[in-house]
Structures are given as structure tokens and as C-alpha cells.
Short mmCIF file of C-alpha atoms and ligand atoms in Angstrom, two decimals:
data_model
loop_
_atom_site.label_atom_id
_atom_site.label_comp_id
_atom_site.label_asym_id
_atom_site.label_seq_id
_atom_site.Cartn_x
_atom_site.Cartn_y
_atom_site.Cartn_z
CA UNK A 30 15.89 -2.44 -77.88
CA UNK A 31 17.53 -5.11 -79.83
CA UNK A 32 20.81 -3.10 -79.64
CA UNK A 33 20.38 -2.81 -75.81
CA UNK A 34 19.84 -6.59 -75.41
CA UNK A 35 22.84 -7.27 -77.63
CA UNK A 36 24.93 -4.96 -75.49
CA UNK A 37 23.82 -6.77 -72.30
CA UNK A 38 24.48 -10.12 -73.95
CA UNK A 39 27.97 -8.78 -74.91
CA UNK A 40 28.62 -7.54 -71.35
CA UNK A 41 27.54 -11.04 -69.90
CA UNK A 42 29.92 -12.72 -72.13
CA UNK A 43 32.70 -10.30 -71.25
CA UNK A 44 32.16 -10.47 -67.56
CA UNK A 45 31.86 -14.21 -67.38
CA UNK A 46 35.11 -14.64 -69.43
CA UNK A 47 36.66 -12.22 -67.04
CA UNK A 48 35.53 -14.17 -64.22
CA UNK A 49 36.92 -17.23 -65.80
CA UNK A 50 40.31 -15.78 -66.19
CA UNK A 51 40.27 -14.57 -62.45
CA UNK A 52 39.29 -17.86 -61.40
CA UNK A 53 42.24 -19.32 -63.40
CA UNK A 54 44.57 -17.10 -61.94
CA UNK A 55 43.38 -17.88 -58.47
CA UNK A 56 42.97 -21.67 -58.66
CA UNK A 57 41.39 -23.27 -55.65
CA UNK A 58 41.99 -26.67 -54.05
CA UNK A 59 39.35 -28.09 -56.48
CA UNK A 60 41.49 -27.34 -59.43
CA UNK A 61 44.44 -28.71 -57.63
CA UNK A 62 42.65 -31.80 -56.99
CA UNK A 63 41.55 -32.18 -60.56
CA UNK A 64 45.07 -31.44 -61.91
CA UNK A 65 46.33 -34.51 -59.74
CA UNK A 66 43.47 -36.74 -60.33
CA UNK A 67 42.96 -36.71 -56.41
CA UNK A 68 39.37 -37.57 -56.31
CA UNK A 69 39.66 -41.17 -57.42
CA UNK A 70 42.85 -41.86 -55.30
CA UNK A 71 42.27 -43.86 -52.23
CA UNK A 72 45.57 -45.36 -51.96
CA UNK A 73 49.02 -45.10 -53.81
CA UNK A 74 52.04 -46.97 -54.00
CA UNK A 75 55.37 -45.90 -55.56
CA UNK A 76 58.82 -47.05 -56.02
CA UNK A 77 62.22 -45.39 -56.72
CA UNK A 78 65.98 -45.46 -56.49
CA UNK A 79 68.33 -42.79 -55.54
CA UNK A 80 69.94 -41.65 -52.28
CA UNK A 81 68.91 -41.31 -48.56
CA UNK A 82 70.73 -39.32 -45.69
CA UNK A 83 70.35 -39.98 -41.95
CA UNK A 84 69.28 -36.56 -40.34
CA UNK A 85 71.00 -35.97 -37.06
CA UNK A 86 73.92 -38.28 -37.76
CA UNK A 87 76.65 -35.85 -39.01
CA UNK A 88 80.24 -36.37 -38.05
CA UNK A 89 80.15 -33.21 -36.21
CA UNK A 90 77.29 -30.42 -35.97
CA UNK A 91 76.94 -28.14 -38.93
CA UNK A 92 77.96 -30.78 -41.64
CA UNK A 93 75.56 -32.51 -44.21
CA UNK A 94 73.69 -35.64 -43.05
CA UNK A 95 75.43 -38.98 -44.06
CA UNK A 96 74.28 -40.62 -47.18
CA UNK A 97 73.14 -44.05 -48.32
CA UNK A 98 72.42 -45.49 -51.67
CA UNK A 99 68.89 -46.42 -51.96
CA UNK A 100 68.70 -49.68 -53.95
CA UNK A 101 64.88 -49.44 -53.68
CA UNK A 102 62.45 -47.45 -51.92
CA UNK A 103 58.68 -48.43 -51.73
CA UNK A 104 56.10 -46.04 -50.17
CA UNK A 105 52.64 -47.28 -49.78
CA UNK A 106 49.90 -45.01 -48.58
CA UNK A 107 46.32 -45.58 -47.80
CA UNK A 108 44.50 -42.32 -47.42
CA UNK A 109 41.33 -43.69 -45.96
CA UNK A 110 42.89 -45.40 -42.97
CA UNK A 111 45.78 -42.77 -42.58
CA UNK A 112 48.34 -45.49 -43.04
CA UNK A 113 51.94 -45.40 -44.59
CA UNK A 114 54.59 -47.89 -45.01
CA UNK A 115 58.15 -47.34 -46.31
CA UNK A 116 60.08 -50.19 -47.34
CA UNK A 117 63.63 -49.34 -48.09
CA UNK A 118 66.82 -51.26 -49.14
CA UNK A 119 70.08 -49.25 -48.61
CA UNK A 120 73.66 -49.88 -49.16
CA UNK A 121 76.79 -48.17 -48.16
CA UNK A 122 77.51 -45.01 -49.98
CA UNK A 123 80.52 -43.51 -48.10
CA UNK A 124 83.86 -45.12 -48.25
CA UNK A 125 85.29 -45.07 -45.80
CA UNK A 126 82.25 -45.29 -43.53
CA UNK A 127 82.29 -42.00 -41.66
CA UNK A 128 79.39 -40.52 -39.59
CA UNK A 129 76.62 -42.28 -37.65
CA UNK A 130 73.35 -43.90 -38.47
CA UNK A 131 74.33 -47.67 -38.25
CA UNK A 132 77.36 -47.50 -40.61
CA UNK A 133 79.21 -49.31 -42.05
CA UNK A 134 76.45 -51.26 -43.60
CA UNK A 135 77.50 -54.54 -44.83
CA UNK A 136 75.56 -55.85 -47.83
CA UNK A 137 72.06 -54.55 -47.79
CA UNK A 138 70.17 -52.80 -44.88
CA UNK A 139 66.27 -53.29 -44.97
CA UNK A 140 64.08 -50.66 -43.10
CA UNK A 141 60.43 -51.19 -42.78
CA UNK A 142 58.69 -48.12 -41.33
CA UNK A 143 55.04 -47.76 -40.60
CA UNK A 144 52.38 -45.47 -39.19
CA UNK A 145 48.62 -45.90 -38.94
CA UNK A 146 46.57 -43.26 -37.50
CA UNK A 147 48.32 -42.17 -34.16
CA UNK A 148 50.54 -45.37 -33.99
CA UNK A 149 54.07 -45.58 -35.59
CA UNK A 150 56.23 -48.81 -35.38
CA UNK A 151 59.05 -50.40 -37.28
CA UNK A 152 59.37 -54.01 -38.47
CA UNK A 153 62.82 -55.30 -37.42
CA UNK A 154 63.02 -58.63 -39.47
CA UNK A 155 59.46 -59.89 -38.88
CA UNK A 156 59.22 -58.39 -35.15
CA UNK A 157 57.23 -55.23 -34.81
CA UNK A 158 58.91 -52.50 -32.52
CA UNK A 159 56.71 -49.58 -31.10
CA UNK A 160 58.26 -46.34 -32.46
CA UNK A 161 56.18 -43.37 -31.12
CA UNK A 162 59.39 -41.14 -31.50
CA UNK A 163 58.81 -41.28 -35.36
CA UNK A 164 55.07 -40.39 -35.34
CA UNK A 165 55.04 -36.78 -36.23
CA UNK A 166 57.56 -37.39 -39.05
CA UNK A 167 55.60 -40.23 -40.59
CA UNK A 168 52.33 -38.47 -40.43
CA UNK A 169 53.95 -35.47 -42.13
CA UNK A 170 55.42 -37.81 -44.78
CA UNK A 171 51.93 -39.30 -45.22
CA UNK A 172 49.95 -35.95 -45.74
CA UNK A 173 52.91 -34.21 -47.43
CA UNK A 174 52.50 -36.47 -50.45
CA UNK A 175 50.77 -34.46 -53.27
CA UNK A 176 47.56 -36.27 -53.08
CA UNK A 177 47.75 -36.21 -49.27
CA UNK A 178 47.95 -32.44 -49.06
CA UNK A 179 44.85 -31.84 -51.10
CA UNK A 180 42.86 -34.52 -49.06
CA UNK A 181 44.13 -33.16 -45.61
CA UNK A 182 43.58 -29.63 -46.69
CA UNK A 183 40.02 -30.29 -47.87
CA UNK A 184 39.45 -32.22 -44.71
CA UNK A 185 40.47 -29.30 -42.49
CA UNK A 186 38.39 -26.78 -44.69
CA UNK A 187 41.80 -25.19 -45.46
CA UNK A 188 41.91 -22.89 -48.46
CA UNK A 189 44.27 -21.83 -51.04
CA UNK A 190 45.70 -18.32 -50.71
CA UNK A 191 47.30 -17.21 -54.01
CA UNK A 192 49.67 -20.50 -54.91
CA UNK A 193 49.89 -21.63 -51.37
CA UNK A 194 48.00 -24.06 -49.35
CA UNK A 195 48.60 -23.99 -45.46
CA UNK A 196 47.38 -26.23 -42.67
CA UNK A 197 48.55 -27.38 -39.30
CA UNK A 198 47.90 -30.66 -37.49
CA UNK A 199 48.60 -29.47 -33.90
CA UNK A 200 51.44 -31.22 -31.98
CA UNK A 201 52.52 -32.91 -35.26
CA UNK A 202 53.53 -30.57 -38.00
CA UNK A 203 52.78 -27.10 -39.71
CA UNK A 204 52.61 -27.64 -43.47
CA UNK A 205 52.75 -24.96 -46.27
CA UNK A 206 52.53 -26.15 -50.08
CA UNK A 207 53.25 -24.16 -53.02
CA UNK A 208 51.24 -25.04 -56.18
CA UNK A 209 52.75 -24.65 -59.75
CA UNK A 210 51.15 -22.94 -62.63
CA UNK A 211 49.69 -26.25 -63.79
CA UNK A 212 48.00 -26.71 -60.48
CA UNK A 213 50.40 -29.40 -59.23
CA UNK A 214 52.06 -29.40 -55.84
CA UNK A 215 55.63 -28.09 -56.36
CA UNK A 216 57.25 -27.65 -53.00
CA UNK A 217 56.26 -28.56 -49.34
CA UNK A 218 57.67 -26.77 -46.39
CA UNK A 219 57.06 -28.48 -43.16
CA UNK A 220 57.92 -27.60 -39.52
CA UNK A 221 58.19 -30.66 -37.26
CA UNK A 222 58.83 -31.15 -33.57
CA UNK A 223 62.33 -32.26 -32.91
CA UNK A 224 63.61 -33.61 -29.56
CA UNK A 225 67.12 -31.96 -29.97
CA UNK A 226 66.43 -28.80 -31.62
CA UNK A 227 62.87 -27.92 -30.74
CA UNK A 228 61.45 -27.33 -34.23
CA UNK A 229 62.98 -28.69 -37.42
CA UNK A 230 62.25 -27.53 -41.06
CA UNK A 231 61.69 -30.15 -43.75
CA UNK A 232 61.33 -29.32 -47.47
CA UNK A 233 60.11 -31.45 -50.12
CA UNK A 234 60.31 -30.59 -53.90
CA UNK A 235 58.31 -32.37 -56.39
CA UNK A 236 58.80 -32.24 -60.14
CA UNK A 237 58.73 -34.04 -63.35
CA UNK A 238 55.03 -35.05 -62.96
CA UNK A 239 53.80 -37.87 -65.26
CA UNK A 240 50.53 -39.52 -65.93
CA UNK A 241 49.76 -42.83 -64.35
CA UNK A 242 46.26 -44.02 -65.47
CA UNK A 243 44.69 -40.58 -65.07
CA UNK A 244 46.70 -39.77 -61.86
CA UNK A 245 49.48 -37.34 -61.82
CA UNK A 246 52.50 -38.10 -59.79
CA UNK A 247 55.98 -36.60 -59.66
CA UNK A 248 58.91 -38.66 -60.71
CA UNK A 249 61.41 -36.59 -59.07
CA UNK A 250 61.28 -35.90 -55.19
CA UNK A 251 64.02 -34.21 -53.38
CA UNK A 252 63.97 -33.45 -49.48
CA UNK A 253 65.98 -31.49 -47.05
CA UNK A 254 65.88 -31.72 -43.34
CA UNK A 255 67.37 -28.56 -41.55
CA UNK A 256 68.80 -27.37 -44.90
CA UNK A 257 70.67 -30.57 -45.76
CA UNK A 258 69.63 -33.19 -48.06
CA UNK A 259 67.68 -36.24 -46.72
CA UNK A 260 66.20 -37.83 -49.81
CA UNK A 261 66.74 -37.72 -53.74
CA UNK A 262 64.39 -40.18 -55.38
CA UNK A 263 63.78 -40.91 -59.00
CA UNK A 264 60.33 -42.43 -59.10
CA UNK A 265 60.10 -45.42 -61.58
CA UNK A 266 56.76 -46.92 -60.89
CA UNK A 267 53.40 -45.49 -59.46
CA UNK A 268 50.33 -47.56 -58.76
CA UNK A 269 47.36 -45.53 -57.84
CA UNK A 270 44.78 -47.48 -55.83
CA UNK A 271 47.18 -50.31 -55.24
CA UNK A 272 45.82 -52.48 -52.32
CA UNK A 273 47.42 -51.02 -49.27
CA UNK A 274 46.39 -52.88 -46.10
CA UNK A 275 48.29 -51.89 -42.95
CA UNK A 276 47.22 -53.18 -39.56
CA UNK A 277 48.70 -52.09 -36.33
CA UNK A 278 50.14 -55.02 -34.40
CA UNK A 279 48.68 -56.02 -31.04
CA UNK A 280 52.10 -55.87 -29.52
CA UNK A 281 52.71 -52.25 -30.86
CA UNK A 282 49.27 -51.10 -29.59
CA UNK A 283 49.85 -52.26 -26.11
CA UNK A 284 53.43 -50.72 -25.99
CA UNK A 285 52.43 -46.91 -26.31
CA UNK A 286 55.54 -45.46 -24.34
CA UNK A 287 58.43 -47.96 -24.65
CA UNK A 288 60.81 -45.05 -23.44
CA UNK A 289 59.33 -45.45 -20.09
CA UNK A 290 60.65 -48.94 -19.51
CA UNK A 291 63.78 -48.66 -17.30
CA UNK A 292 65.61 -51.72 -16.16
CA UNK A 293 68.22 -51.04 -13.45
CA UNK A 294 71.36 -52.93 -12.90
CA UNK A 295 73.90 -52.10 -10.06
CA UNK A 296 77.44 -51.83 -11.49
CA UNK A 297 79.23 -50.96 -8.34
CA UNK A 298 78.42 -49.09 -5.07
CA UNK A 299 76.58 -45.90 -6.06
CA UNK A 300 76.84 -46.65 -9.77
CA UNK A 301 73.86 -47.95 -11.81
CA UNK A 302 73.31 -49.04 -15.55
CA UNK A 303 70.03 -48.01 -16.76
CA UNK A 304 68.66 -49.99 -19.69
CA UNK A 305 65.21 -51.38 -20.76
CA UNK A 306 65.33 -49.93 -24.30
CA UNK A 307 67.47 -49.28 -27.35
CA UNK A 308 69.72 -46.39 -25.74
CA UNK A 309 70.92 -46.62 -22.14
CA UNK A 310 72.32 -44.30 -19.31
CA UNK A 311 74.49 -44.62 -16.32
CA UNK A 312 73.76 -43.01 -12.95
CA UNK A 313 76.72 -42.00 -10.61
CA UNK A 314 76.28 -41.13 -6.93
CA UNK A 315 78.59 -38.50 -5.74
CA UNK A 316 78.85 -37.02 -2.17
CA UNK A 317 76.28 -34.23 -2.49
CA UNK A 318 74.94 -34.76 -6.10
CA UNK A 319 74.41 -37.00 -8.85
CA UNK A 320 75.86 -37.38 -12.60
CA UNK A 321 73.87 -39.04 -15.30
CA UNK A 322 75.74 -40.31 -18.30
CA UNK A 323 73.57 -39.66 -21.51
CA UNK A 324 70.11 -38.45 -21.94
CA UNK A 325 69.10 -40.32 -25.19
CA UNK A 326 66.07 -40.37 -27.43
CA UNK A 327 63.44 -37.87 -26.13
CA UNK A 328 61.65 -36.29 -23.23
CA UNK A 329 59.59 -39.37 -22.50
CA UNK A 330 63.02 -41.27 -22.04
CA UNK A 331 64.29 -38.58 -19.91
CA UNK A 332 61.30 -38.33 -17.65
CA UNK A 333 61.72 -42.04 -16.89
CA UNK A 334 65.50 -41.94 -16.34
CA UNK A 335 65.15 -38.81 -14.12
CA UNK A 336 62.48 -40.59 -12.00
CA UNK A 337 64.50 -43.89 -11.58
CA UNK A 338 67.55 -41.52 -10.63
CA UNK A 339 65.55 -39.90 -7.94
CA UNK A 340 64.41 -43.39 -6.75
CA UNK A 341 68.04 -44.64 -6.71
CA UNK A 342 69.46 -41.54 -5.06
CA UNK A 343 66.67 -39.66 -3.19
CA UNK A 344 67.72 -36.24 -1.83
CA UNK A 345 70.61 -35.44 -4.07
CA UNK A 346 70.14 -33.28 -7.04
CA UNK A 347 71.40 -34.32 -10.53
CA UNK A 348 74.07 -31.72 -11.26
CA UNK A 349 75.55 -32.94 -14.56
CA UNK A 350 74.43 -34.94 -17.56
CA UNK A 351 77.31 -36.18 -19.71
CA UNK A 352 76.39 -36.31 -23.44
CA UNK A 353 78.45 -38.94 -25.62
CA UNK A 354 77.95 -37.07 -28.92
CA UNK A 355 75.28 -34.74 -30.52
CA UNK A 356 73.71 -37.45 -32.65
CA UNK A 357 70.07 -36.88 -32.37
CA UNK A 358 69.33 -40.26 -30.87
CA UNK A 359 71.96 -39.76 -28.21
CA UNK A 360 71.09 -36.02 -27.50
CA UNK A 361 67.19 -36.25 -27.75
CA UNK A 362 66.67 -36.24 -24.03
CA UNK A 363 68.90 -33.31 -22.89
CA UNK A 364 66.24 -30.78 -23.33
CA UNK A 365 64.27 -32.35 -20.38
CA UNK A 366 67.37 -32.33 -18.14
CA UNK A 367 68.20 -28.58 -19.14
CA UNK A 368 64.40 -27.97 -18.01
CA UNK A 369 65.40 -29.32 -14.67
CA UNK A 370 68.49 -27.13 -14.49
CA UNK A 371 71.04 -29.72 -15.01
CA UNK A 372 74.33 -28.68 -16.63
CA UNK A 373 75.35 -30.53 -19.81
CA UNK A 374 78.93 -31.68 -20.47
CA UNK A 375 79.94 -32.40 -24.17
CA UNK A 376 82.83 -32.50 -26.32
CA UNK A 377 83.89 -29.04 -27.60
CA UNK A 378 82.77 -29.58 -31.14
CA UNK A 379 79.16 -30.11 -30.01
CA UNK A 380 79.17 -27.24 -27.36
CA UNK A 381 77.94 -24.35 -29.39
CA UNK A 382 75.49 -26.44 -31.41
CA UNK A 383 73.88 -27.81 -28.20
CA UNK A 384 74.07 -24.45 -26.41
CA UNK A 385 71.81 -23.11 -29.23
CA UNK A 386 69.55 -26.03 -29.97
CA UNK A 387 68.77 -26.88 -26.16
CA UNK A 388 67.69 -23.14 -25.72
CA UNK A 389 65.62 -22.97 -28.95
CA UNK A 390 61.94 -22.67 -28.94
CA UNK A 391 59.72 -25.85 -29.47
CA UNK A 392 56.55 -24.18 -31.05
CA UNK A 393 54.92 -27.29 -32.70
CA UNK A 394 54.97 -29.35 -29.71
CA UNK A 395 55.96 -27.32 -26.76
CA UNK A 396 58.11 -29.53 -24.29
CA UNK A 397 59.08 -29.14 -20.79
CA UNK A 398 62.16 -27.26 -21.78
CA UNK A 399 60.35 -24.73 -23.96
CA UNK A 400 57.88 -24.28 -21.07
CA UNK A 401 60.56 -23.85 -18.37
CA UNK A 402 62.20 -20.75 -20.31
CA UNK A 403 65.62 -21.95 -19.09
CA UNK A 404 68.84 -21.00 -20.73
CA UNK A 405 70.94 -24.09 -21.15
CA UNK A 406 74.39 -24.48 -19.43
CA UNK A 407 76.65 -26.39 -21.76
CA UNK A 408 80.29 -27.12 -20.83
CA UNK A 409 82.87 -28.36 -23.37
CA UNK A 410 85.49 -30.87 -22.83
CA UNK A 411 88.53 -30.85 -25.18
CA UNK A 412 90.55 -34.07 -24.54
CA UNK A 413 89.90 -35.01 -20.84
CA UNK A 414 88.07 -33.59 -17.61
CA UNK A 415 87.95 -35.09 -14.14
CA UNK A 416 84.94 -34.61 -11.82
CA UNK A 417 85.77 -35.61 -8.20
CA UNK A 418 84.16 -35.21 -4.75
CA UNK A 419 87.15 -36.31 -2.86
CA UNK A 420 86.00 -39.86 -2.69
CA UNK A 421 84.85 -40.82 -6.07
CA UNK A 422 86.50 -39.90 -9.27
CA UNK A 423 84.75 -39.64 -12.65
CA UNK A 424 87.22 -39.26 -15.88
CA UNK A 425 85.87 -38.00 -19.07
CA UNK A 426 87.92 -38.44 -22.13
CA UNK A 427 87.65 -37.67 -25.82
CA UNK A 428 87.66 -41.05 -27.99
CA UNK A 429 90.13 -40.17 -30.77
CA UNK A 430 90.18 -41.46 -34.30
CA UNK A 431 86.53 -42.97 -34.40
CA UNK A 432 85.03 -41.89 -37.76
CA UNK A 433 81.55 -42.34 -36.24
CA UNK A 434 81.89 -38.81 -34.82
CA UNK A 435 84.62 -36.41 -34.15
CA UNK A 436 83.44 -35.29 -30.75
CA UNK A 437 82.83 -38.56 -28.94
CA UNK A 438 83.22 -38.61 -25.11
CA UNK A 439 83.61 -41.60 -22.84
CA UNK A 440 83.37 -41.95 -19.13
CA UNK A 441 85.79 -43.77 -16.98
CA UNK A 442 85.52 -44.66 -13.30
CA UNK A 443 89.24 -45.61 -12.20
CA UNK A 444 88.28 -47.11 -8.75
CA UNK A 445 85.55 -49.12 -10.15
CA UNK A 446 87.25 -49.90 -13.28
CA UNK A 447 84.18 -49.16 -15.47
CA UNK A 448 84.17 -47.69 -18.74
CA UNK A 449 80.93 -46.29 -20.63
CA UNK A 450 80.80 -45.01 -24.40
CA UNK A 451 78.38 -44.99 -27.27
CA UNK A 452 78.47 -46.23 -30.67
CA UNK A 453 82.30 -47.06 -30.81
CA UNK A 454 81.58 -50.57 -29.58
CA UNK A 455 78.06 -52.17 -29.07
CA UNK A 456 78.38 -55.77 -27.83
CA UNK A 457 76.63 -58.28 -30.22
CA UNK A 458 74.11 -60.69 -28.44
CA UNK A 459 75.52 -63.43 -26.27
CA UNK A 460 77.22 -66.21 -28.14
CA UNK A 461 76.87 -64.27 -31.59
CA UNK A 462 79.93 -64.72 -33.86
CA UNK A 463 82.09 -61.65 -33.78
CA UNK A 464 81.71 -59.26 -36.79
CA UNK A 465 84.17 -59.90 -39.69
CA UNK A 466 85.97 -57.82 -40.41
CA UNK A 467 85.78 -56.11 -37.07
CA UNK A 468 84.35 -52.74 -36.70
CA UNK A 469 87.01 -49.97 -37.31
CA UNK A 470 85.09 -47.90 -34.58
CA UNK A 471 85.80 -50.77 -31.86
CA UNK A 472 89.26 -51.04 -33.01
CA UNK A 473 89.84 -47.22 -32.27
CA UNK A 474 88.10 -47.70 -28.95
CA UNK A 475 90.73 -50.36 -27.98
CA UNK A 476 93.45 -48.07 -29.20
CA UNK A 477 92.16 -45.06 -26.91
CA UNK A 478 91.96 -47.65 -23.83
CA UNK A 479 95.66 -48.45 -24.55
CA UNK A 480 96.59 -44.75 -25.23
CA UNK A 481 95.21 -43.54 -22.00
CA UNK A 482 96.28 -46.60 -20.06
CA UNK A 483 92.89 -47.30 -18.58
CA UNK A 484 92.54 -50.24 -16.28
CA UNK A 485 88.78 -51.52 -17.50
CA UNK A 486 87.03 -54.32 -15.82
CA UNK A 487 83.46 -53.99 -17.22
CA UNK A 488 81.96 -51.85 -19.98
CA UNK A 489 78.71 -50.20 -19.49
CA UNK A 490 77.87 -49.51 -23.31
CA UNK A 491 74.97 -47.08 -24.14
CA UNK A 492 73.70 -49.64 -26.53
CA UNK A 493 73.87 -53.39 -25.96
CA UNK A 494 74.58 -54.84 -22.43
CA UNK A 495 77.08 -55.03 -19.62
CA UNK A 496 80.12 -57.03 -20.63
CA UNK A 497 83.56 -57.67 -19.33
CA UNK A 498 86.26 -55.70 -21.46
CA UNK A 499 87.36 -59.13 -22.70
CA UNK A 500 84.29 -59.07 -24.97
CA UNK A 501 85.49 -55.82 -26.78
CA UNK A 502 88.90 -57.73 -27.55
CA UNK A 503 87.28 -60.71 -28.70
CA UNK A 504 85.01 -58.70 -30.96
CA UNK A 505 88.13 -57.20 -32.67
CA UNK A 506 90.17 -60.20 -32.48
CA UNK A 507 92.88 -58.97 -30.27
CA UNK A 508 94.26 -59.57 -27.01
CA UNK A 509 94.87 -56.45 -24.71
ZN1 ZN B 613 76.03 -41.96 -32.87
#
């Protein structure tokens, strides 16, 4: 009898230790939460230095995103209010300044990017500016932090399968996290909606975890977007449960779709300059169709621009949309035009990329183009192309020698003496002193006007405002 009891006791010990071993091999979310010290973390703030890259701003499609030095990057997260603030101080890294993304930076550039719940905005100086275009990315950044993953997964009743945690936030992102042997978050793979390419992959690696008052946090963070680096951070300071109070400004709350704001200015008979936000378009009426110059930002912007175009020119189809270059802020509205059957014209270096991107699926947040099932028609321009209906002539030229982008197109109307371009020259606000030294991109634009002997009266820049060409020459300290 004693022997049998002893045997049973031995079996119980053996089985429970086996169960323990199995449990260790198949750690669950609670083990990850415990390893990270997540239970006590309601907010977190961390600071680091390193490098950051502007996704969507390469000099041509298929090259890495341009890099900046990060003098300081402070991220503040409040998990209870689903709020995040990134404060970043950047300086110029590339010499000479090449690629896009507001280069060259003179001195320091300060970014202040926020999200709270379903509202995203930026602070420009002290002024809040609604930024719904950034919502999915910022929510992903919030919930892709190591503690955020555990909290979001638990809130969604997600489970850990092997070493991976998977959950989706519909319309915002799909997330898969890989857990290391010591139950810490090692890698995050996200799939996010993108206005140009449909879905875009973002990958974050976390390593060199250290202990900060009982809370584990990585001191190395590296991120790629569509395979190219977008962040490389050495974390120098982590403050678990720092006070993080982020309130949505009233002005932002009341401005839920800033992209729908269209202000129309007649530039000539049958030519209109559509502004109202950060990125503009030009509408040109032809005999039996319409040409639109630029489809920037996102679908929401294009919906508004297309509606305004139909109001200005009722009864004529939009046949072409001319794309200045592939930078994501300038190409984000193209998919909505493709969904309407509009042909895209771009410089040759962008053609293959746009033909592929504009036809790619958008599974995370299906857009009109994904639903239309249309194949995009994308035509390339090498150095020049003329569109004419016998009455009006539209000349398209490549702008040579602007290091912002290798395949920049500008649009010139010879009869109306109008010139439209993006990013080579953006007029400063009225009465502002011209930049010193002048922008090399603007100098290159003036060189192109001279090379092509264009007789320009007014400029319709795709950022800024309508100005006489004399403003360009004043900005570069030259006379034509
Ligand atoms: Zn650009």
C-alpha cells in the first residue's frame, strides 16, 4: 500500500514537472506580460538618438528612403487613453541634400506628432493641424510598442501561438509579434494601409532589453518600411508611468476631413487652381475632356478634387491625371483617379513603380481602386510630351537637375503663360524674406525655364500659392 502511494506521489511529481516544462516551452501572454513588467505600466516615455528616414521620399522608386539625424526622439504613450506623442528633433544627414521630405533642413527641424483614440494631428509650432492621413500609422506605432502589444492582444482576447502573437485592428493594421526565448517582444511585423501602394509592410526589431524600475524595455529599436530603414534608435532613457496627458484640441476635433477643403481660383479661361490644403491640383479644360495636374495625399483628397472638377467642367470626362513625381504625398490620390478609369501620366522613372503600385491590392483598408478591380494605365514621359486638342496646348517637361527627385515633371501652358510644378519651388508666405542661401532646387527650376525658353507669367505651384514668376527670381536672388 505504501509502495503504491509512493508510486502515485512520484507520478504526480513527474506529471506536474512535465506540465511545467511544457508550459515553459509554450509560454502564453501572461508570461510575456510578466517578463515585460507590463501589468504595472499605464504609460511610458522613452528618449533616444539615432537616425530616421522619410518613407515615400526616395529620389527614384526602388531606392532607400532619405535619412536624417535624430538629435532626440521622445515618445510618450498613455495606454489607458490610447494616446501617443512623438517629439523629434532632426538635422540634415545627407550632403548634398538629395531626395524629398522637406530637405535641406537648415539647423534643426522639430516634429510634434500626436494621436489620441481615433484622432491624429500635428503641432506646427504651437498650432494644431488635423492629420487623419497619419491615423493608422500612429495607432500602429502605439500598439506596436512591447507593452502595447501585450495590452492590445489581451484586450482583443488574442492568444499566443508558439512564439507569435497575432491580432488585427480592422481598417488600421494587421500585427504579428515574435516573442524571444526570454518572453520579450523581439520583432513586430505590421501590414498597414497606404494611399499609394495599397498595403505596406512595417517591421520593427527590439533588442538589448534593460530593466527600468522593474519594467523591461528595449534599448535598441530598428524599423523598416517596405524593406528600407525608417528608424534606428538607441534608447537612452525610459520612464515607466511618466505623466502623459494628451488632449485632442477642439480645432482638430472639428476638422475631421481637412482633405475635403477645396478652394478654387481661376487662373485663365478653362484653367483652375485648386487649393485649400497643403497640396494643390490644377484643372485644365480641353475640347472634349479634362486634364488634372496632380492627385496628392489620399483618396479623400481626390474625391473632393474630382467632385470640384465635375462642378467646374460638367459633362466632360477626366482623361488624364499628370503626376509630378512618385513621392507618396504627391501620388497618394492617384488610386482614386485610376478607379475612375483616368490615365496616369508620369516621368519614365516612376512608370513601372506606379503601374504596379496603383494596381496592387489594398486588403487592410480596401479603397475605391481595390474595389473597382481596374488595371491602371500609366504612360511615361521621357523629356517632353505635348497634349493638344487643336485649341489649347499643354506641354509636359521633365525638370532636369533637381536633386529632390530624378523624375520630376512640370506642366506649361504656352498660350496662358502658366507653369505648374511641385517641390522645386514653393513660394514663401507674402512678405517673408527669401531663404538664404537660396534653395538649389529653385535655382534648378529657373535654369530649366531658361533652357526650354518658356515664357512664364504666373506660377501655379503644387504647394504654396499662385505667384508671378518674378517671385521665383526674387527667391533665388536673380533676374531672368
Ligand atoms: Zn517631393
